[in-house]
Coordinates of C-alpha atoms in Angstrom, one line a residue:
M24 CA 188.0 163.4 179.8
L25 CA 186.5 165.5 182.5
D26 CA 183.1 167.4 182.2
I27 CA 182.7 170.6 184.3
K28 CA 179.1 170.9 185.3
T29 CA 177.1 174.2 184.6
A30 CA 180.0 175.7 183.2
Y31 CA 179.1 179.4 182.8
P32 CA 176.7 179.7 185.9
S33 CA 179.3 178.1 188.1
V34 CA 181.9 181.0 187.6
S35 CA 182.9 182.6 190.7
R36 CA 183.1 186.4 189.7
P37 CA 185.4 187.4 192.3
Q38 CA 187.9 184.8 191.3
L39 CA 187.3 185.9 187.6
Y40 CA 188.2 189.3 188.3
T41 CA 191.4 188.4 190.2
Y42 CA 192.6 186.1 187.1
L43 CA 191.6 189.0 184.9
H44 CA 193.7 191.5 186.9
E45 CA 196.7 188.9 186.6
Q46 CA 196.5 189.0 183.1
C47 CA 197.0 192.7 182.8
I48 CA 193.1 193.4 182.0
Q49 CA 192.9 196.3 184.7
G50 CA 191.6 199.8 185.0
Q51 CA 188.7 201.0 182.8
M52 CA 188.6 197.7 180.9
L53 CA 188.0 195.9 184.1
A54 CA 185.6 198.2 185.3
V55 CA 183.5 197.7 182.1
I56 CA 183.8 193.8 182.4
K57 CA 182.6 194.1 185.9
S58 CA 179.7 196.3 185.1
L59 CA 178.5 193.9 182.3
T60 CA 178.9 190.6 184.8
K61 CA 177.8 192.2 188.2
S62 CA 174.2 193.1 187.5
L63 CA 172.4 190.0 186.3
K64 CA 168.9 189.4 187.0
V65 CA 166.3 186.6 186.2
R66 CA 162.6 187.2 186.3
V67 CA 160.0 184.4 185.9
L68 CA 157.2 185.1 183.4
H69 CA 153.8 184.4 185.3
P70 CA 150.5 186.5 185.3
H71 CA 150.7 186.7 189.2
I72 CA 154.1 187.8 189.4
P73 CA 154.9 191.4 189.0
V74 CA 156.9 192.6 186.0
D75 CA 159.5 194.5 188.2
D76 CA 160.1 191.3 190.6
H77 CA 163.6 190.3 189.6
V78 CA 165.9 188.1 191.5
D79 CA 169.8 189.1 191.4
I80 CA 172.1 186.4 190.3
E81 CA 175.3 186.4 192.5
R82 CA 177.5 184.0 190.6
G83 CA 178.1 182.9 186.9
L84 CA 178.1 184.6 183.4
G85 CA 175.1 185.6 181.3
D86 CA 173.8 183.3 178.8
G87 CA 174.1 184.2 175.1
S88 CA 176.8 186.8 175.6
A89 CA 179.7 187.2 173.3
L90 CA 182.1 187.9 176.0
G91 CA 181.0 184.9 178.1
P92 CA 183.3 182.3 176.4
R93 CA 186.2 184.4 176.7
L94 CA 185.8 185.3 180.3
Y95 CA 185.4 181.7 180.7
A96 CA 188.5 180.5 178.9
I97 CA 190.5 183.0 181.2
F98 CA 188.7 181.5 184.4
V99 CA 189.6 177.7 183.3
A100 CA 193.2 178.9 182.2
S101 CA 194.0 178.8 185.9
L102 CA 193.4 175.0 186.2
R103 CA 195.5 174.7 183.0
R104 CA 198.5 176.8 184.7
K105 CA 198.0 174.6 188.1
L106 CA 198.4 171.2 186.0
R107 CA 201.1 172.5 184.3
E108 CA 203.0 173.5 187.4
N109 CA 202.3 170.0 189.0
F110 CA 202.7 167.9 186.0
P111 CA 205.3 169.5 183.9
T112 CA 206.6 166.3 182.1
A113 CA 203.3 165.9 180.1
Q114 CA 204.8 167.0 177.0
C115 CA 204.8 166.0 173.3
T116 CA 207.7 167.2 170.8
G117 CA 209.7 169.2 173.3
A118 CA 208.1 172.3 174.9
Q119 CA 204.6 171.8 173.7
W120 CA 202.9 170.9 177.1
I121 CA 199.7 168.8 176.2
G122 CA 198.8 167.6 179.8
G123 CA 195.4 169.4 179.8
L124 CA 193.3 170.3 176.6
A125 CA 190.3 172.4 177.4
Y126 CA 187.3 173.2 175.1
V127 CA 184.5 175.2 177.0
D128 CA 183.3 172.6 179.7
D129 CA 185.2 169.8 178.6
L130 CA 188.8 169.1 179.8
C131 CA 191.2 166.3 178.5
L132 CA 193.9 165.1 180.7
C133 CA 196.8 163.3 179.1
A134 CA 199.3 161.1 181.1
D135 CA 201.8 158.5 180.7
S136 CA 200.8 156.3 184.0
A137 CA 197.6 155.4 185.7
E138 CA 199.3 157.0 188.8
E139 CA 199.9 160.5 187.3
L140 CA 196.5 160.4 185.7
N141 CA 194.8 159.7 189.3
K142 CA 196.9 162.7 190.6
M143 CA 195.8 164.9 187.7
I144 CA 192.2 164.2 188.2
T145 CA 192.7 164.8 192.0
V146 CA 194.4 168.3 191.2
A147 CA 191.3 169.2 188.8
Q148 CA 188.8 168.1 191.6
H149 CA 190.5 170.3 194.2
W150 CA 190.6 173.3 191.9
A151 CA 186.8 172.9 191.3
E152 CA 186.2 172.6 195.0
D153 CA 188.4 176.0 195.6
H154 CA 186.4 177.7 192.7
Q155 CA 182.9 176.5 193.6
A156 CA 182.6 174.3 190.6
K157 CA 181.5 170.9 190.1
I158 CA 182.9 167.7 188.0
N159 CA 180.0 165.6 186.6
Y160 CA 181.7 162.0 187.3
G161 CA 178.6 160.4 185.9
A162 CA 178.7 157.9 182.7
G163 CA 179.1 159.5 179.4
K164 CA 180.4 162.7 181.0
S165 CA 183.8 161.9 182.7
E166 CA 185.5 158.8 181.0
I167 CA 189.0 157.5 180.9
I168 CA 190.4 155.7 178.0
V169 CA 193.9 154.3 177.5
F170 CA 195.2 154.5 173.9
N171 CA 197.3 152.0 172.0
E172 CA 197.7 149.8 175.0
T173 CA 199.0 146.1 174.1
S174 CA 197.5 142.9 175.4
P175 CA 200.5 142.3 177.8
D176 CA 200.4 146.0 179.1
K177 CA 196.6 145.6 179.7
T178 CA 197.0 142.3 181.5
S179 CA 200.0 143.5 183.6
R180 CA 197.9 146.7 184.4
G181 CA 195.0 144.7 185.5
Q182 CA 191.7 146.4 186.8
T183 CA 193.3 149.9 187.5
P184 CA 191.1 151.9 190.2
W185 CA 190.6 155.3 188.7
I186 CA 189.8 156.9 192.0
P187 CA 190.6 160.8 192.6
K188 CA 190.7 162.0 196.0
A189 CA 187.9 164.9 197.1
R190 CA 187.8 167.0 200.1
F191 CA 184.7 168.6 200.1
P192 CA 182.4 168.3 202.1
Y193 CA 184.4 165.8 203.6
P194 CA 187.5 163.6 202.5
H195 CA 186.2 160.9 200.1
D196 CA 186.9 159.0 196.8
K197 CA 185.5 160.0 193.4
E198 CA 185.2 157.0 190.7
V199 CA 185.6 157.6 187.2
C200 CA 184.8 154.6 184.8
E201 CA 187.1 153.4 182.0
V202 CA 185.7 152.9 178.4
D203 CA 187.2 151.5 175.2
H204 CA 185.8 154.6 173.1
F205 CA 184.4 158.1 173.8
K206 CA 183.2 161.1 171.9
Y207 CA 185.0 164.5 171.8
L208 CA 184.2 167.3 169.8
G209 CA 182.0 165.2 167.5
F210 CA 184.6 162.6 166.9
T211 CA 184.4 159.1 168.2
L212 CA 187.9 158.1 169.3
D213 CA 188.5 154.3 170.2
S214 CA 191.4 152.9 172.4
N215 CA 193.3 151.3 169.2
L216 CA 192.4 154.6 167.2
D217 CA 191.4 152.5 164.2
M218 CA 188.4 154.7 163.8
N219 CA 186.1 151.8 163.2
K220 CA 183.5 153.3 165.7
Q221 CA 183.9 156.5 163.9
C222 CA 183.1 154.9 160.6
T223 CA 180.0 153.3 162.1
D224 CA 178.8 156.4 163.8
I225 CA 178.9 158.3 160.3
I226 CA 177.1 155.6 158.4
K227 CA 174.6 155.9 161.4
K228 CA 174.1 159.5 160.9
I229 CA 173.8 159.2 157.1
K230 CA 170.9 156.8 157.6
I231 CA 169.1 159.0 160.1
A232 CA 169.5 161.8 158.0
T233 CA 168.2 160.2 155.0
G234 CA 165.0 159.3 156.7
K235 CA 164.5 163.0 157.5
V236 CA 165.2 163.9 153.8
R237 CA 162.7 161.6 152.6
K238 CA 160.0 163.0 154.9
Y239 CA 161.1 166.7 154.1
A240 CA 160.8 165.8 150.4
W241 CA 157.4 163.9 150.9
A242 CA 156.2 167.1 152.8
F243 CA 157.1 169.4 149.9
K244 CA 155.8 167.1 147.3
Q245 CA 152.4 167.2 149.1
Q246 CA 152.0 170.9 149.5
S247 CA 153.1 171.9 146.0
A248 CA 152.9 168.9 143.8
M249 CA 152.8 171.0 140.5
H250 CA 156.1 172.8 140.9
Y251 CA 158.1 169.9 142.9
K252 CA 161.3 169.2 141.0
Q253 CA 164.0 166.7 141.8
Q254 CA 166.3 169.7 142.8
V255 CA 164.3 170.0 146.0
P256 CA 165.5 166.6 147.8
L257 CA 169.0 167.1 146.2
T258 CA 169.3 170.4 147.9
I259 CA 168.1 169.1 151.3
W260 CA 170.2 166.1 150.8
K261 CA 173.6 168.1 150.5
A262 CA 172.6 170.0 153.5
I263 CA 171.6 167.1 155.9
V264 CA 173.3 163.9 154.6
H265 CA 176.3 164.8 152.5
V266 CA 178.1 167.0 155.2
H267 CA 178.4 163.8 157.3
S268 CA 181.0 162.5 154.8
T269 CA 183.1 165.9 154.8
M270 CA 184.5 166.9 158.0
N271 CA 183.5 163.8 159.8
S272 CA 185.6 161.4 157.3
I273 CA 188.8 163.3 158.0
L274 CA 189.8 160.8 160.8
L275 CA 189.2 157.6 158.8
T276 CA 192.2 155.6 158.6
S277 CA 191.7 152.8 155.9
T278 CA 190.3 152.4 152.3
Q279 CA 187.7 150.0 153.6
Q280 CA 186.1 152.6 155.9
I281 CA 186.3 155.3 153.2
Q282 CA 184.6 152.8 150.7
R283 CA 181.7 151.9 153.5
V284 CA 181.0 155.7 153.9
Q285 CA 181.0 156.0 150.0
N286 CA 178.3 152.9 149.7
A287 CA 176.2 154.6 152.3
L288 CA 176.1 157.9 150.6
D289 CA 175.3 156.3 147.1
E290 CA 172.5 154.2 148.8
S291 CA 171.0 157.2 150.5
L292 CA 171.2 159.5 147.4
A293 CA 169.5 156.9 145.1
E294 CA 166.8 156.4 147.9
C295 CA 166.1 160.0 148.3
M296 CA 166.0 160.6 144.7
D297 CA 163.6 157.5 144.1
L298 CA 166.2 155.9 141.7
S299 CA 167.5 152.3 141.5
D300 CA 170.7 151.5 142.8
G301 CA 173.7 150.4 141.0
P302 CA 177.7 151.2 140.5
I303 CA 177.3 152.7 137.1
L304 CA 174.0 154.7 137.9
Q305 CA 175.7 155.9 141.2
T306 CA 178.7 157.3 139.4
A307 CA 176.9 158.9 136.8
L308 CA 174.4 160.3 139.6
N309 CA 177.2 161.6 141.4
A310 CA 178.7 163.2 138.4
V311 CA 175.5 165.0 137.6
C312 CA 175.1 166.2 141.0
G313 CA 178.4 167.5 141.3
L314 CA 179.4 165.2 144.1
L315 CA 183.2 164.2 144.7
P316 CA 184.1 160.6 145.7
T317 CA 184.5 160.5 149.4
R318 CA 188.4 159.7 148.9
L319 CA 189.1 162.9 147.3
Q320 CA 186.7 164.9 149.7
Q321 CA 188.6 163.4 152.6
A322 CA 192.0 164.4 150.7
I323 CA 190.6 168.0 150.4
E324 CA 189.7 168.3 153.8
L325 CA 193.3 166.9 155.0
C326 CA 195.2 169.4 152.7
S327 CA 193.0 172.4 154.0
L328 CA 193.6 171.3 157.6
R329 CA 197.1 171.2 156.8
A330 CA 197.0 174.7 155.5
K331 CA 195.2 176.0 158.3
L332 CA 198.0 174.5 160.9
L333 CA 200.8 175.9 159.0
V334 CA 199.5 179.3 158.2
V335 CA 196.4 180.4 160.2
D336 CA 197.2 178.9 163.6
Q337 CA 200.8 178.7 163.6
N338 CA 201.1 179.6 167.5
R339 CA 198.8 176.6 168.6
P340 CA 200.1 173.4 170.1
A341 CA 198.4 171.4 167.4
A342 CA 200.3 173.4 164.6
Q343 CA 203.8 173.2 166.4
I344 CA 203.5 169.3 166.9
H345 CA 202.4 168.9 163.2
K346 CA 205.2 171.0 161.9
S347 CA 207.8 168.8 163.8
L348 CA 206.2 165.6 162.7
I349 CA 206.5 166.7 159.0
S350 CA 210.4 166.7 159.2
A351 CA 210.5 163.4 161.4
P352 CA 212.2 160.6 159.6
H353 CA 209.6 158.0 160.4
I354 CA 205.9 158.7 160.7
R355 CA 203.4 155.8 161.6
T356 CA 201.5 154.9 158.4
A357 CA 198.1 155.6 160.4
S358 CA 199.1 158.8 161.6
L359 CA 197.2 161.9 160.7
T360 CA 200.5 163.5 159.3
E361 CA 201.1 160.7 157.2
R362 CA 197.6 160.8 155.7
M363 CA 198.0 164.4 155.1
R364 CA 201.1 163.7 152.9
C365 CA 198.9 161.0 151.2
A366 CA 196.4 163.6 150.5
H367 CA 198.7 165.8 148.7
I368 CA 199.8 162.7 146.4
T369 CA 196.2 162.0 145.7
L370 CA 195.5 165.8 144.6
N371 CA 198.6 165.8 142.7
A372 CA 200.0 168.6 144.9
T373 CA 203.2 167.0 146.5
H374 CA 205.2 169.9 145.6
L375 CA 203.2 171.9 148.3
W376 CA 203.8 169.3 151.0
R377 CA 207.4 170.6 152.5
V378 CA 206.4 174.3 151.5
P379 CA 204.1 176.1 153.7
P380 CA 200.9 177.4 152.0
T381 CA 200.8 181.2 151.0
S382 CA 199.1 183.1 153.7
P383 CA 196.1 185.1 152.3
N384 CA 197.6 188.5 153.8
T385 CA 201.0 187.9 152.2
R386 CA 200.0 187.1 148.6
H387 CA 201.8 189.0 145.9
R388 CA 199.9 190.9 143.3
V389 CA 200.0 189.4 139.8
N390 CA 200.6 191.7 137.1
R391 CA 198.0 190.6 134.2
P392 CA 198.5 192.0 130.7
Q393 CA 196.1 194.6 129.6
P394 CA 193.8 193.6 126.8
F395 CA 194.4 194.8 123.3
H396 CA 191.9 197.4 122.1

């Protein structure tokens, strides 16, 4: 995982315009984009500084612009093309190249060997130097993790030096630290992919959010004691606490992890509603509040993810990889694809497993009988 420091402000505009022209964004469209990005100014608000005293910003993209993320994606795409040219064998399921996965200023590099990964980081470092960008090699920003490595393999590999080569301002080595887990897009991935760390983080978030709900509920109760109702903390609880058990639990791999999250939610709800804790009371409380068990909630999220992969995002690498794994004869039990299949069994929707869900724009109109007058 590499972190590009000051992503939008570090964009070189002349190079961006060149890449836009290469992607057939030319003529009047390119002129409009240039006019929107060239005249960027900044002013310091101070009583002794004149209102018309501005400073021109010679590089970077404007903050808060809807066009900024798209332009930055085109800018970073040149790095992915360079990585793909130099490392074409970083593939998965045939033609789907996954050597470099970029999301805004985060770049995930995937390699089969330590030597190849060091070379890939070196290529990324050279690209950053050529484009006046900077990679943040600090702890918690750029890190390396080795997935599914057995103990004999780890022993034979030893202490691998992760040292990419830099050229500016003089030839020297950079150092990237190796970790056993790291966060990516809100999910905590560990080296064994057992997701125990992800489960622990979900429970920690639930406890922190529970304290916030109790503070908010106490404040509302003090301000309007006559109109205070139990619906107030429940509404806040659903928005702040329960949300952590929906999308965050999609990667949980075992029944024990799901039960740990369920217990944390039950304790949190009873605490926020000022009720005693107990299995019978929790079941009744969840039913009254309209809360699904975490196991069913995870199954719904998994089925929804599969529908998005097969219908909404069919051209993305993740969708192509998932589509090929569905027809695979042997699927690892803990894999995401296998858990999607189990989710369809949980929801009694096995008939939809090998049939792509119906796209919203291809639904057939149903002729309903007219009411009898």
